[in-house]
Amino acid sequence: MSERPHLAAALALVGQPGSRQAIPTPAAVLDLDAFEANLALMAERARAAGLALRPHAKSHKSAWIARRQMEGGAVGVCCAKLAEAEALAAAGIGAILVTSPIAGQANAARAARLAGELQDFRIVVDHADGVAELAATGQAMQVLIDVDVGLGRTGVHSADQAADVARAILRHPRLRLLGVQGYGGHWQHMQGANARAAAVADGMARLSAAIAAIREAGGQVEVVTGGGTGTFAADMAQGVLTEVQPGSYAFMDREYRDALGADPDGAFRQALCVATTVISANHPKWVTVDAGLKALSTDGPAPVPATPGFETASFRFFGDEHGMLSRPEGRQVGRGERTDLVPGHIDPTIDRHDVLWLVRGDVLEGMIPVEGRGASQ
Amino acid sequence: MSERPHLAAALALVGQPGSRQAIPTPAAVLDLDAFEANLALMAERARAAGLALRPHAKSHKSAWIARRQMEGGAVGVCCAKLAEAEALAAAGIGAILVTSPIAGQANAARAARLAGELQDFRIVVDHADGVAELAATGQAMQVLIDVDVGLGRTGVHSADQAADVARAILRHPRLRLLGVQGYGGHWQHMQGANARAAAVADGMARLSAAIAAIREAGGQVEVVTGGGTGTFAADMAQGVLTEVQPGSYAFMDREYRDALGADPDGAFRQALCVATTVISANHPKWVTVDAGLKALSTDGPAPVPATPGFETASFRFFGDEHGMLSRPEGRQVGRGERTDLVPGHIDPTIDRHDVLWLVRGDVLEGMIPVEGRGASQ
């Protein structure tokens, strides 16, 4: 980042009152008070439920945050892809579960390298051919069987297939079957705790059937991992999971806020916003800010202004690099004014940023790299 | 990128037959034959129209591509933001126009630094306060007045305001007024050449009025810059612009293909695709590929499969890191198979990737960094 002198200029002000205003925008800004409260709350809920906590790093992609989570009692983190795991491993994170199946011998070799280097590396498989690819590396490896609990994205499709994959694993003495994964991504944003609980119950029944078939085939199932920020209460209540994988709780976003509302799962605070600056204010009805679809997710609901005085303003995307902010009622807004936006969907928003800026109140406390940004391979 | 060993593994195969298949996916893959044809076609059209060509680097964010464009006759490139310009400047690009106004003294200082270091740096302003900020740096600088031609995003809002800003510039001997910019982003994807031509005509009338007011105020207007891939034919026909700023033509995407169709502006070839791999094929109706909303733009139309044999398959986003590809008719698709996708919107798609892979036919020829990726500040 040597070509980005504006980062150094802001960092020179760390600790000074008002230094938050010096962060170059658009910027992903993490409110440490809210973030720490979110981490403590999830850790406490998992502890109270007797579940291992393995937060999903696809949300933050940051070794600093992974370390904070593990210092708070997390057993490790999840990564969505090998490259994300490689990035966090290079930054010192030693306990990683890769939650997507991989395909091909070149990728199996990458998994083997991680298994050889990390203290505790785990990866899911959902097909006997994937088992064969991992086994062909000759590397000792811990594996879990990914079970489709209704999403249809990855995972074995039936209890019979779960047993097939288990038998394939058991044929290879260097592969150790740890258990199963069942993740219902489609449940996370359902409106209402009851709807989410019913969906989770159906998925957990599928997962239980797969577990029974694997045990029948001679496999051990010590770990049952899954769940997310949206279904945490239901995940705990069902009693099937031994480990939960929430990610977004650390930051929150508009999509989760809309879905969770006043549910018990909605107690997490908005910890990450995208700070923006008004760069043009010539139009009578709106101003233009410097954050567009390269700085904020576009797949979820629209971002919403979070800064006091902007409650009546609404945001629309205005191309790659700009946003249209309607002029708030009863307030003049001019060039150079800053406003924070609550992202629609947090995970892809963070993936748009190389760094997160750490603030406490109005004081800049530091900057951390998003090591896994763009690491989708 | 030292933490990404898979990149080195693929690069070891450069020049070997079939090495394209070794690129780790999801990957932004540039077909050099199509890319070179697109560059040559746009350069020839600009030359024939007697217009300077200054391609917009917000599409590619790559110094290697900027250099190829300039070797083909471009006078320089455009950048959307200061950080994008800083990234390309650090990689050796010496002629850059920043096409968005900036706000604040810290950003004016960054512009001054670029003006002092680059061979030919230019930036737009759209308010007298912005002029004052640039002037306060004390650095000699070339500026253009950004004129709103109907988009309402940035730019002076009237001919009177254009004259005001011109007078503000003329008061500062170290600021040199080069001319004006008028960019109609909202015209670029209009369906049909006639509709685009009518919209451009209206915008060019506004631009001409601003030019007249600036000249009336004593300002010179040597450069009239604007235009894009979608309106290139109309831009040329109107006779107002002296310089054009197309960006997407180098790559193309589904959005431009849908809008331009068989128009003369539609002669550019699809040069960039996102290569994906099937990582799970357990479902009877679809397979899951490894590219999701962190690898492809989500703001435009859905990506479409480009690989022969997948013509009848359709793509849907399946979360952050995955895509759902319906099973094509008359063809089995299994784990590990690769297929290319035409992105919906090219600029934000490239911004999701750290590198572009260069191929000719089935042969990998190299990899280039996307230096400006994430540089929205």
Short mmCIF file of C-alpha atoms in Angstrom, two decimals, chain A residues 292-295 318-322, chain B residues 54-63 65-66 69 76-88 93 95-100 151 153-154 181-189 226-231 244-251 253 255-256 272 297 299 345-353 356 370-377:
data_model
loop_
_atom_site.label_atom_id
_atom_site.label_comp_id
_atom_site.label_asym_id
_atom_site.label_seq_id
_atom_site.Cartn_x
_atom_site.Cartn_y
_atom_site.Cartn_z
CA GLY A 292 -20.74 3.81 -4.70
CA LEU A 293 -21.03 0.22 -5.73
CA LYS A 294 -17.27 -0.33 -5.38
CA ALA A 295 -17.44 0.59 -1.66
CA PHE A 318 -25.08 6.64 -8.25
CA GLY A 319 -22.61 4.57 -10.25
CA ASP A 320 -19.35 2.82 -9.40
CA GLU A 321 -17.89 5.48 -7.17
CA HIS A 322 -20.73 7.68 -5.97
CA ARG B 54 -8.32 9.09 -23.03
CA PRO B 55 -9.67 5.71 -21.88
CA HIS B 56 -11.22 5.52 -18.43
CA ALA B 57 -9.04 3.44 -16.13
CA LYS B 58 -11.89 2.93 -13.63
CA SER B 59 -12.76 -0.07 -15.81
CA HIS B 60 -9.38 -1.79 -15.66
CA LYS B 61 -7.42 -0.12 -12.81
CA SER B 62 -4.29 -1.62 -14.31
CA ALA B 63 -1.04 0.10 -15.32
CA ILE B 65 -3.53 -1.95 -19.67
CA ALA B 66 -3.09 1.83 -19.41
CA GLN B 69 -3.78 1.94 -24.48
CA GLY B 76 -3.44 9.42 -21.21
CA VAL B 77 -6.08 7.85 -19.00
CA CYS B 78 -8.92 8.94 -16.75
CA CYS B 79 -9.20 7.91 -13.09
CA ALA B 80 -12.36 8.17 -11.00
CA LYS B 81 -10.66 8.88 -7.69
CA LEU B 82 -7.38 10.20 -6.31
CA ALA B 83 -6.39 6.80 -4.90
CA GLU B 84 -6.89 5.21 -8.30
CA ALA B 85 -4.65 7.89 -9.80
CA GLU B 86 -2.07 7.42 -7.02
CA ALA B 87 -2.00 3.68 -7.64
CA LEU B 88 -1.45 4.07 -11.39
CA ILE B 93 1.50 6.14 -15.62
CA ALA B 95 -0.82 11.32 -17.86
CA ILE B 96 -3.98 11.18 -15.76
CA LEU B 97 -7.24 13.13 -15.58
CA VAL B 98 -9.22 12.68 -12.34
CA THR B 99 -12.86 12.81 -13.47
CA SER B 100 -14.60 13.35 -10.10
CA LEU B 151 -26.99 12.99 -14.87
CA ARG B 153 -24.22 13.45 -10.10
CA THR B 154 -21.46 16.03 -10.22
CA GLN B 181 -15.92 17.80 -18.88
CA GLY B 182 -19.45 16.53 -19.53
CA TYR B 183 -20.17 12.88 -18.83
CA GLY B 184 -23.57 11.26 -19.30
CA GLY B 185 -23.26 8.02 -17.38
CA HIS B 186 -27.02 7.51 -17.63
CA TRP B 187 -26.87 7.47 -21.45
CA GLN B 188 -24.39 4.65 -21.78
CA HIS B 189 -26.79 1.72 -21.43
CA GLY B 226 -16.55 13.14 -21.98
CA GLY B 227 -18.35 10.23 -23.56
CA GLY B 228 -18.26 6.49 -23.03
CA THR B 229 -18.41 3.12 -24.71
CA GLY B 230 -22.19 3.24 -25.17
CA THR B 231 -22.43 6.65 -26.80
CA VAL B 244 -13.46 10.79 -25.41
CA GLN B 245 -13.28 8.69 -22.23
CA PRO B 246 -14.56 5.18 -23.01
CA GLY B 247 -13.57 2.45 -20.58
CA SER B 248 -15.62 -0.74 -20.86
CA TYR B 249 -14.89 -1.21 -24.59
CA ALA B 250 -11.61 -2.91 -23.70
CA PHE B 251 -13.49 -5.78 -22.02
CA ASP B 253 -19.95 -7.12 -20.49
CA GLU B 255 -25.02 -4.97 -19.87
CA TYR B 256 -23.30 -3.30 -22.83
CA LEU B 272 -12.93 -10.67 -20.15
CA SER B 297 -20.79 -7.71 -10.00
CA ASP B 299 -25.58 -4.49 -9.68
CA HIS B 345 -21.16 -5.24 -15.32
CA ILE B 346 -17.45 -5.25 -16.01
CA ASP B 347 -16.07 -2.38 -13.87
CA PRO B 348 -17.15 -3.61 -10.43
CA THR B 349 -16.33 -7.18 -11.48
CA ILE B 350 -12.68 -6.29 -12.11
CA ASP B 351 -12.63 -4.37 -8.81
CA ARG B 352 -13.32 -7.72 -7.08
CA HIS B 353 -10.02 -9.18 -8.37
CA LEU B 356 -6.05 -10.41 -14.32
CA VAL B 370 -5.01 -4.64 -10.72
CA GLU B 371 -3.10 -1.86 -8.95
CA GLY B 372 -6.17 0.33 -8.45
CA ARG B 373 -8.39 -2.39 -7.00
CA GLY B 374 -10.27 -1.02 -3.99
CA ALA B 375 -8.75 2.44 -4.51
CA SER B 376 -12.00 4.38 -4.10
CA GLN B 377 -10.62 7.09 -1.80
#
